């Protein structure tokens, strides 16, 4: 009868909704697994800092490779705890500058900044790091966190310093010898 058909339709509709929720849940779980796999196996450190108190709320396992500190060591601590004094002051100024820029009209919500800083490892050694960071925003579009990716660039900085020193020595040798140099672009003469 019609009542039985209606009850069967309601039951089928309920089962369909349950199956859809399960599929959505399975898809979400697979997506979370992919992101977890990426974050946990990346060679660069990935982290999130809360703007309210500048403490770490997430740190990927690769930060242990970079710094010697475990992700658990980072949680609740401040970024400045792991930087030299100069780099700590630099990062405070940059965050302040970026917050002012983010508050301005027409601010680019996808803007990121690349910064070179000196990090203090657990062993006490100081390494150079490159940080790519951007604001994450709350539901109202207001910056409330910073997402960052950190890479060890110590080797690159050593090579840069050698090149600068080598160029300085070349200029000094040319000055002493009274010799100059020039270069030409063959395409534009």
mmCIF file of C-alpha atoms in Angstrom:
data_model
loop_
_atom_site.group_PDB
_atom_site.id
_atom_site.type_symbol
_atom_site.label_atom_id
_atom_site.label_comp_id
_atom_site.label_asym_id
_atom_site.label_seq_id
_atom_site.Cartn_x
_atom_site.Cartn_y
_atom_site.Cartn_z
ATOM 1 C CA UNK A 1 0.000 0.000 0.000
ATOM 2 C CA UNK A 2 0.958 3.680 -0.209
ATOM 3 C CA UNK A 3 2.078 3.873 3.438
ATOM 4 C CA UNK A 4 4.471 0.951 2.927
ATOM 5 C CA UNK A 5 5.844 2.531 -0.274
ATOM 6 C CA UNK A 6 6.341 5.857 1.513
ATOM 7 C CA UNK A 7 8.170 4.151 4.373
ATOM 8 C CA UNK A 8 10.336 2.226 1.903
ATOM 9 C CA UNK A 9 11.165 5.496 0.063
ATOM 10 C CA UNK A 10 12.149 7.165 3.343
ATOM 11 C CA UNK A 11 14.307 4.199 4.284
ATOM 12 C CA UNK A 12 16.006 4.177 0.865
ATOM 13 C CA UNK A 13 16.550 7.943 1.047
ATOM 14 C CA UNK A 14 18.138 7.556 4.498
ATOM 15 C CA UNK A 15 20.384 4.748 3.274
ATOM 16 C CA UNK A 16 21.418 6.864 0.256
ATOM 17 C CA UNK A 17 22.385 9.759 2.558
ATOM 18 C CA UNK A 18 24.402 7.395 4.769
ATOM 19 C CA UNK A 19 26.249 6.024 1.723
ATOM 20 C CA UNK A 20 26.969 9.564 0.457
ATOM 21 C CA UNK A 21 28.322 10.631 3.877
ATOM 22 C CA UNK A 22 30.512 7.521 3.999
ATOM 23 C CA UNK A 23 31.872 8.223 0.502
ATOM 24 C CA UNK A 24 32.533 11.856 1.419
ATOM 25 C CA UNK A 25 34.252 10.718 4.626
ATOM 26 C CA UNK A 26 36.367 8.196 2.695
ATOM 27 C CA UNK A 27 37.349 10.860 0.139
ATOM 28 C CA UNK A 28 38.271 13.272 2.936
ATOM 29 C CA UNK A 29 40.341 10.576 4.668
ATOM 30 C CA UNK A 30 42.232 9.836 1.419
ATOM 31 C CA UNK A 31 42.874 13.534 0.872
ATOM 32 C CA UNK A 32 44.123 13.964 4.448
ATOM 33 C CA UNK A 33 46.408 10.940 3.987
ATOM 34 C CA UNK A 34 47.950 12.486 0.856
ATOM 35 C CA UNK A 35 48.643 15.785 2.610
ATOM 36 C CA UNK A 36 50.019 14.025 5.699
ATOM 37 C CA UNK A 37 52.296 11.922 3.478
ATOM 38 C CA UNK A 38 53.593 15.073 1.765
ATOM 39 C CA UNK A 39 54.133 17.026 4.987
ATOM 40 C CA UNK A 40 55.818 14.144 6.785
ATOM 41 C CA UNK A 41 58.197 13.301 3.938
ATOM 42 C CA UNK A 42 59.122 16.727 2.592
ATOM 43 C CA UNK A 43 62.760 17.699 3.057
ATOM 44 C CA UNK A 44 61.749 21.287 3.812
ATOM 45 C CA UNK A 45 60.195 22.052 7.179
ATOM 46 C CA UNK A 46 56.535 23.062 7.166
ATOM 47 C CA UNK A 47 54.994 24.931 10.084
ATOM 48 C CA UNK A 48 52.116 27.114 11.252
ATOM 49 C CA UNK A 49 52.411 29.941 13.790
ATOM 50 C CA UNK A 50 49.446 31.541 15.574
ATOM 51 C CA UNK A 51 49.515 35.341 15.191
ATOM 52 C CA UNK A 52 47.782 35.819 18.542
ATOM 53 C CA UNK A 53 50.879 34.777 20.509
ATOM 54 C CA UNK A 54 53.444 33.888 17.802
ATOM 55 C CA UNK A 55 53.643 30.255 18.933
ATOM 56 C CA UNK A 56 53.922 27.172 16.749
ATOM 57 C CA UNK A 57 50.708 25.166 16.393
ATOM 58 C CA UNK A 58 52.026 22.715 13.770
ATOM 59 C CA UNK A 59 55.539 21.608 12.800
ATOM 60 C CA UNK A 60 56.354 18.870 10.288
ATOM 61 C CA UNK A 61 58.791 16.076 11.190
ATOM 62 C CA UNK A 62 61.433 17.421 8.792
ATOM 63 C CA UNK A 63 62.104 20.333 11.161
ATOM 64 C CA UNK A 64 63.959 17.813 13.368
ATOM 65 C CA UNK A 65 66.322 17.205 10.453
ATOM 66 C CA UNK A 66 66.885 20.960 10.042
ATOM 67 C CA UNK A 67 67.186 21.976 13.661
ATOM 68 C CA UNK A 68 67.580 18.921 15.887
ATOM 69 C CA UNK A 69 64.361 19.796 17.729
ATOM 70 C CA UNK A 70 61.333 17.499 17.495
ATOM 71 C CA UNK A 71 57.923 18.795 16.421
ATOM 72 C CA UNK A 72 56.800 18.372 20.052
ATOM 73 C CA UNK A 73 59.636 20.704 21.153
ATOM 74 C CA UNK A 74 58.277 23.411 18.850
ATOM 75 C CA UNK A 75 54.585 23.251 19.786
ATOM 76 C CA UNK A 76 53.729 26.192 22.032
ATOM 77 C CA UNK A 77 57.168 27.794 21.658
ATOM 78 C CA UNK A 78 57.885 31.005 19.780
ATOM 79 C CA UNK A 79 59.698 31.300 16.449
ATOM 80 C CA UNK A 80 62.206 33.712 17.990
ATOM 81 C CA UNK A 81 63.354 30.965 20.375
ATOM 82 C CA UNK A 82 65.146 29.316 17.428
ATOM 83 C CA UNK A 83 66.615 32.392 15.724
ATOM 84 C CA UNK A 84 69.639 34.588 16.347
ATOM 85 C CA UNK A 85 68.831 37.954 17.930
ATOM 86 C CA UNK A 86 69.330 39.803 14.641
ATOM 87 C CA UNK A 87 67.062 37.380 12.749
ATOM 88 C CA UNK A 88 64.454 37.556 15.523
ATOM 89 C CA UNK A 89 64.351 41.344 15.254
ATOM 90 C CA UNK A 90 64.205 41.099 11.461
ATOM 91 C CA UNK A 91 61.230 38.709 11.518
ATOM 92 C CA UNK A 92 59.272 40.907 13.955
ATOM 93 C CA UNK A 93 59.743 43.910 11.648
ATOM 94 C CA UNK A 94 58.733 41.903 8.577
ATOM 95 C CA UNK A 95 55.589 40.486 10.210
ATOM 96 C CA UNK A 96 54.588 43.985 11.325
ATOM 97 C CA UNK A 97 55.163 45.317 7.799
ATOM 98 C CA UNK A 98 53.172 42.477 6.239
ATOM 99 C CA UNK A 99 50.266 42.920 8.696
ATOM 100 C CA UNK A 100 50.095 46.610 7.734
ATOM 101 C CA UNK A 101 50.133 45.646 4.053
ATOM 102 C CA UNK A 102 47.432 42.964 4.598
ATOM 103 C CA UNK A 103 45.176 45.533 6.283
ATOM 104 C CA UNK A 104 45.384 47.873 3.294
ATOM 105 C CA UNK A 105 42.807 48.132 0.548
ATOM 106 C CA UNK A 106 43.255 45.598 -2.244
ATOM 107 C CA UNK A 107 45.635 43.415 -0.234
ATOM 108 C CA UNK A 108 46.721 40.240 -2.034
ATOM 109 C CA UNK A 109 45.514 37.360 0.152
ATOM 110 C CA UNK A 110 47.857 34.918 -1.621
ATOM 111 C CA UNK A 111 50.972 37.105 -1.133
ATOM 112 C CA UNK A 112 54.005 35.314 0.279
ATOM 113 C CA UNK A 113 57.372 36.551 1.402
ATOM 114 C CA UNK A 114 60.819 34.952 1.133
ATOM 115 C CA UNK A 115 63.189 35.725 3.995
ATOM 116 C CA UNK A 116 66.724 34.588 4.798
ATOM 117 C CA UNK A 117 67.356 34.091 8.519
ATOM 118 C CA UNK A 118 69.893 32.546 10.872
ATOM 119 C CA UNK A 119 68.573 29.589 12.883
ATOM 120 C CA UNK A 120 70.139 28.171 16.026
ATOM 121 C CA UNK A 121 70.162 24.382 15.974
ATOM 122 C CA UNK A 122 69.742 22.284 19.109
ATOM 123 C CA UNK A 123 73.505 21.614 18.979
ATOM 124 C CA UNK A 124 74.132 25.380 19.187
ATOM 125 C CA UNK A 125 75.313 25.600 15.574
ATOM 126 C CA UNK A 126 73.939 28.454 13.484
ATOM 127 C CA UNK A 127 72.643 27.692 10.005
ATOM 128 C CA UNK A 128 71.143 29.879 7.299
ATOM 129 C CA UNK A 129 67.526 29.168 6.396
ATOM 130 C CA UNK A 130 65.196 30.457 3.722
ATOM 131 C CA UNK A 131 61.603 30.889 4.856
ATOM 132 C CA UNK A 132 58.706 31.155 2.404
ATOM 133 C CA UNK A 133 55.728 32.381 4.410
ATOM 134 C CA UNK A 134 52.236 33.736 3.975
ATOM 135 C CA UNK A 135 49.262 34.575 6.123
ATOM 136 C CA UNK A 136 46.405 32.169 6.642
ATOM 137 C CA UNK A 137 43.084 33.869 7.313
ATOM 138 C CA UNK A 138 40.028 33.238 9.467
ATOM 139 C CA UNK A 139 36.439 33.081 8.188
ATOM 140 C CA UNK A 140 36.294 36.897 8.030
ATOM 141 C CA UNK A 141 39.458 37.120 5.907
ATOM 142 C CA UNK A 142 41.607 38.473 8.749
ATOM 143 C CA UNK A 143 45.151 37.049 9.074
ATOM 144 C CA UNK A 144 45.332 34.802 12.129
ATOM 145 C CA UNK A 145 48.200 32.407 11.332
ATOM 146 C CA UNK A 146 51.384 32.195 9.312
ATOM 147 C CA UNK A 147 52.119 29.184 7.120
ATOM 148 C CA UNK A 148 55.805 28.736 6.467
ATOM 149 C CA UNK A 149 58.195 26.452 4.633
ATOM 150 C CA UNK A 150 61.808 26.426 5.824
ATOM 151 C CA UNK A 151 64.845 25.249 3.854
ATOM 152 C CA UNK A 152 68.511 25.002 4.882
ATOM 153 C CA UNK A 153 70.547 27.314 2.619
ATOM 154 C CA UNK A 154 73.815 27.249 4.589
ATOM 155 C CA UNK A 155 75.777 25.769 1.691
ATOM 156 C CA UNK A 156 74.401 28.356 -0.735
ATOM 157 C CA UNK A 157 75.294 31.223 1.660
ATOM 158 C CA UNK A 158 78.868 29.886 2.001
ATOM 159 C CA UNK A 159 79.211 29.847 -1.791
ATOM 160 C CA UNK A 160 77.791 33.392 -2.027
ATOM 161 C CA UNK A 161 80.335 34.599 0.548
ATOM 162 C CA UNK A 162 83.184 32.896 -1.329
ATOM 163 C CA UNK A 163 82.080 34.580 -4.555
ATOM 164 C CA UNK A 164 81.882 38.000 -2.873
ATOM 165 C CA UNK A 165 85.350 37.497 -1.333
ATOM 166 C CA UNK A 166 86.768 36.282 -4.638
ATOM 167 C CA UNK A 167 85.348 39.287 -6.520
ATOM 168 C CA UNK A 168 86.761 41.641 -3.882
ATOM 169 C CA UNK A 169 90.194 40.040 -4.278
ATOM 170 C CA UNK A 170 89.968 40.346 -8.074
ATOM 171 C CA UNK A 171 89.047 44.046 -7.848
ATOM 172 C CA UNK A 172 91.937 44.649 -5.449
ATOM 173 C CA UNK A 173 94.394 42.811 -7.725
ATOM 174 C CA UNK A 174 93.181 44.828 -10.732
ATOM 175 C CA UNK A 175 93.502 48.066 -8.785
ATOM 176 C CA UNK A 176 97.049 47.241 -7.665
ATOM 177 C CA UNK A 177 98.024 46.212 -11.210
ATOM 178 C CA UNK A 178 96.326 49.246 -12.731
ATOM 179 C CA UNK A 179 94.227 46.944 -14.925
ATOM 180 C CA UNK A 180 90.544 47.206 -15.673
ATOM 181 C CA UNK A 181 88.056 44.887 -17.248
ATOM 182 C CA UNK A 182 84.992 45.081 -19.426
ATOM 183 C CA UNK A 183 82.366 42.812 -20.891
ATOM 184 C CA UNK A 184 80.302 42.885 -24.064
ATOM 185 C CA UNK A 185 76.956 41.383 -24.967
ATOM 186 C CA UNK A 186 77.416 39.869 -28.471
ATOM 187 C CA UNK A 187 73.706 40.122 -29.233
ATOM 188 C CA UNK A 188 73.433 43.848 -28.555
ATOM 189 C CA UNK A 189 77.080 44.849 -29.072
#
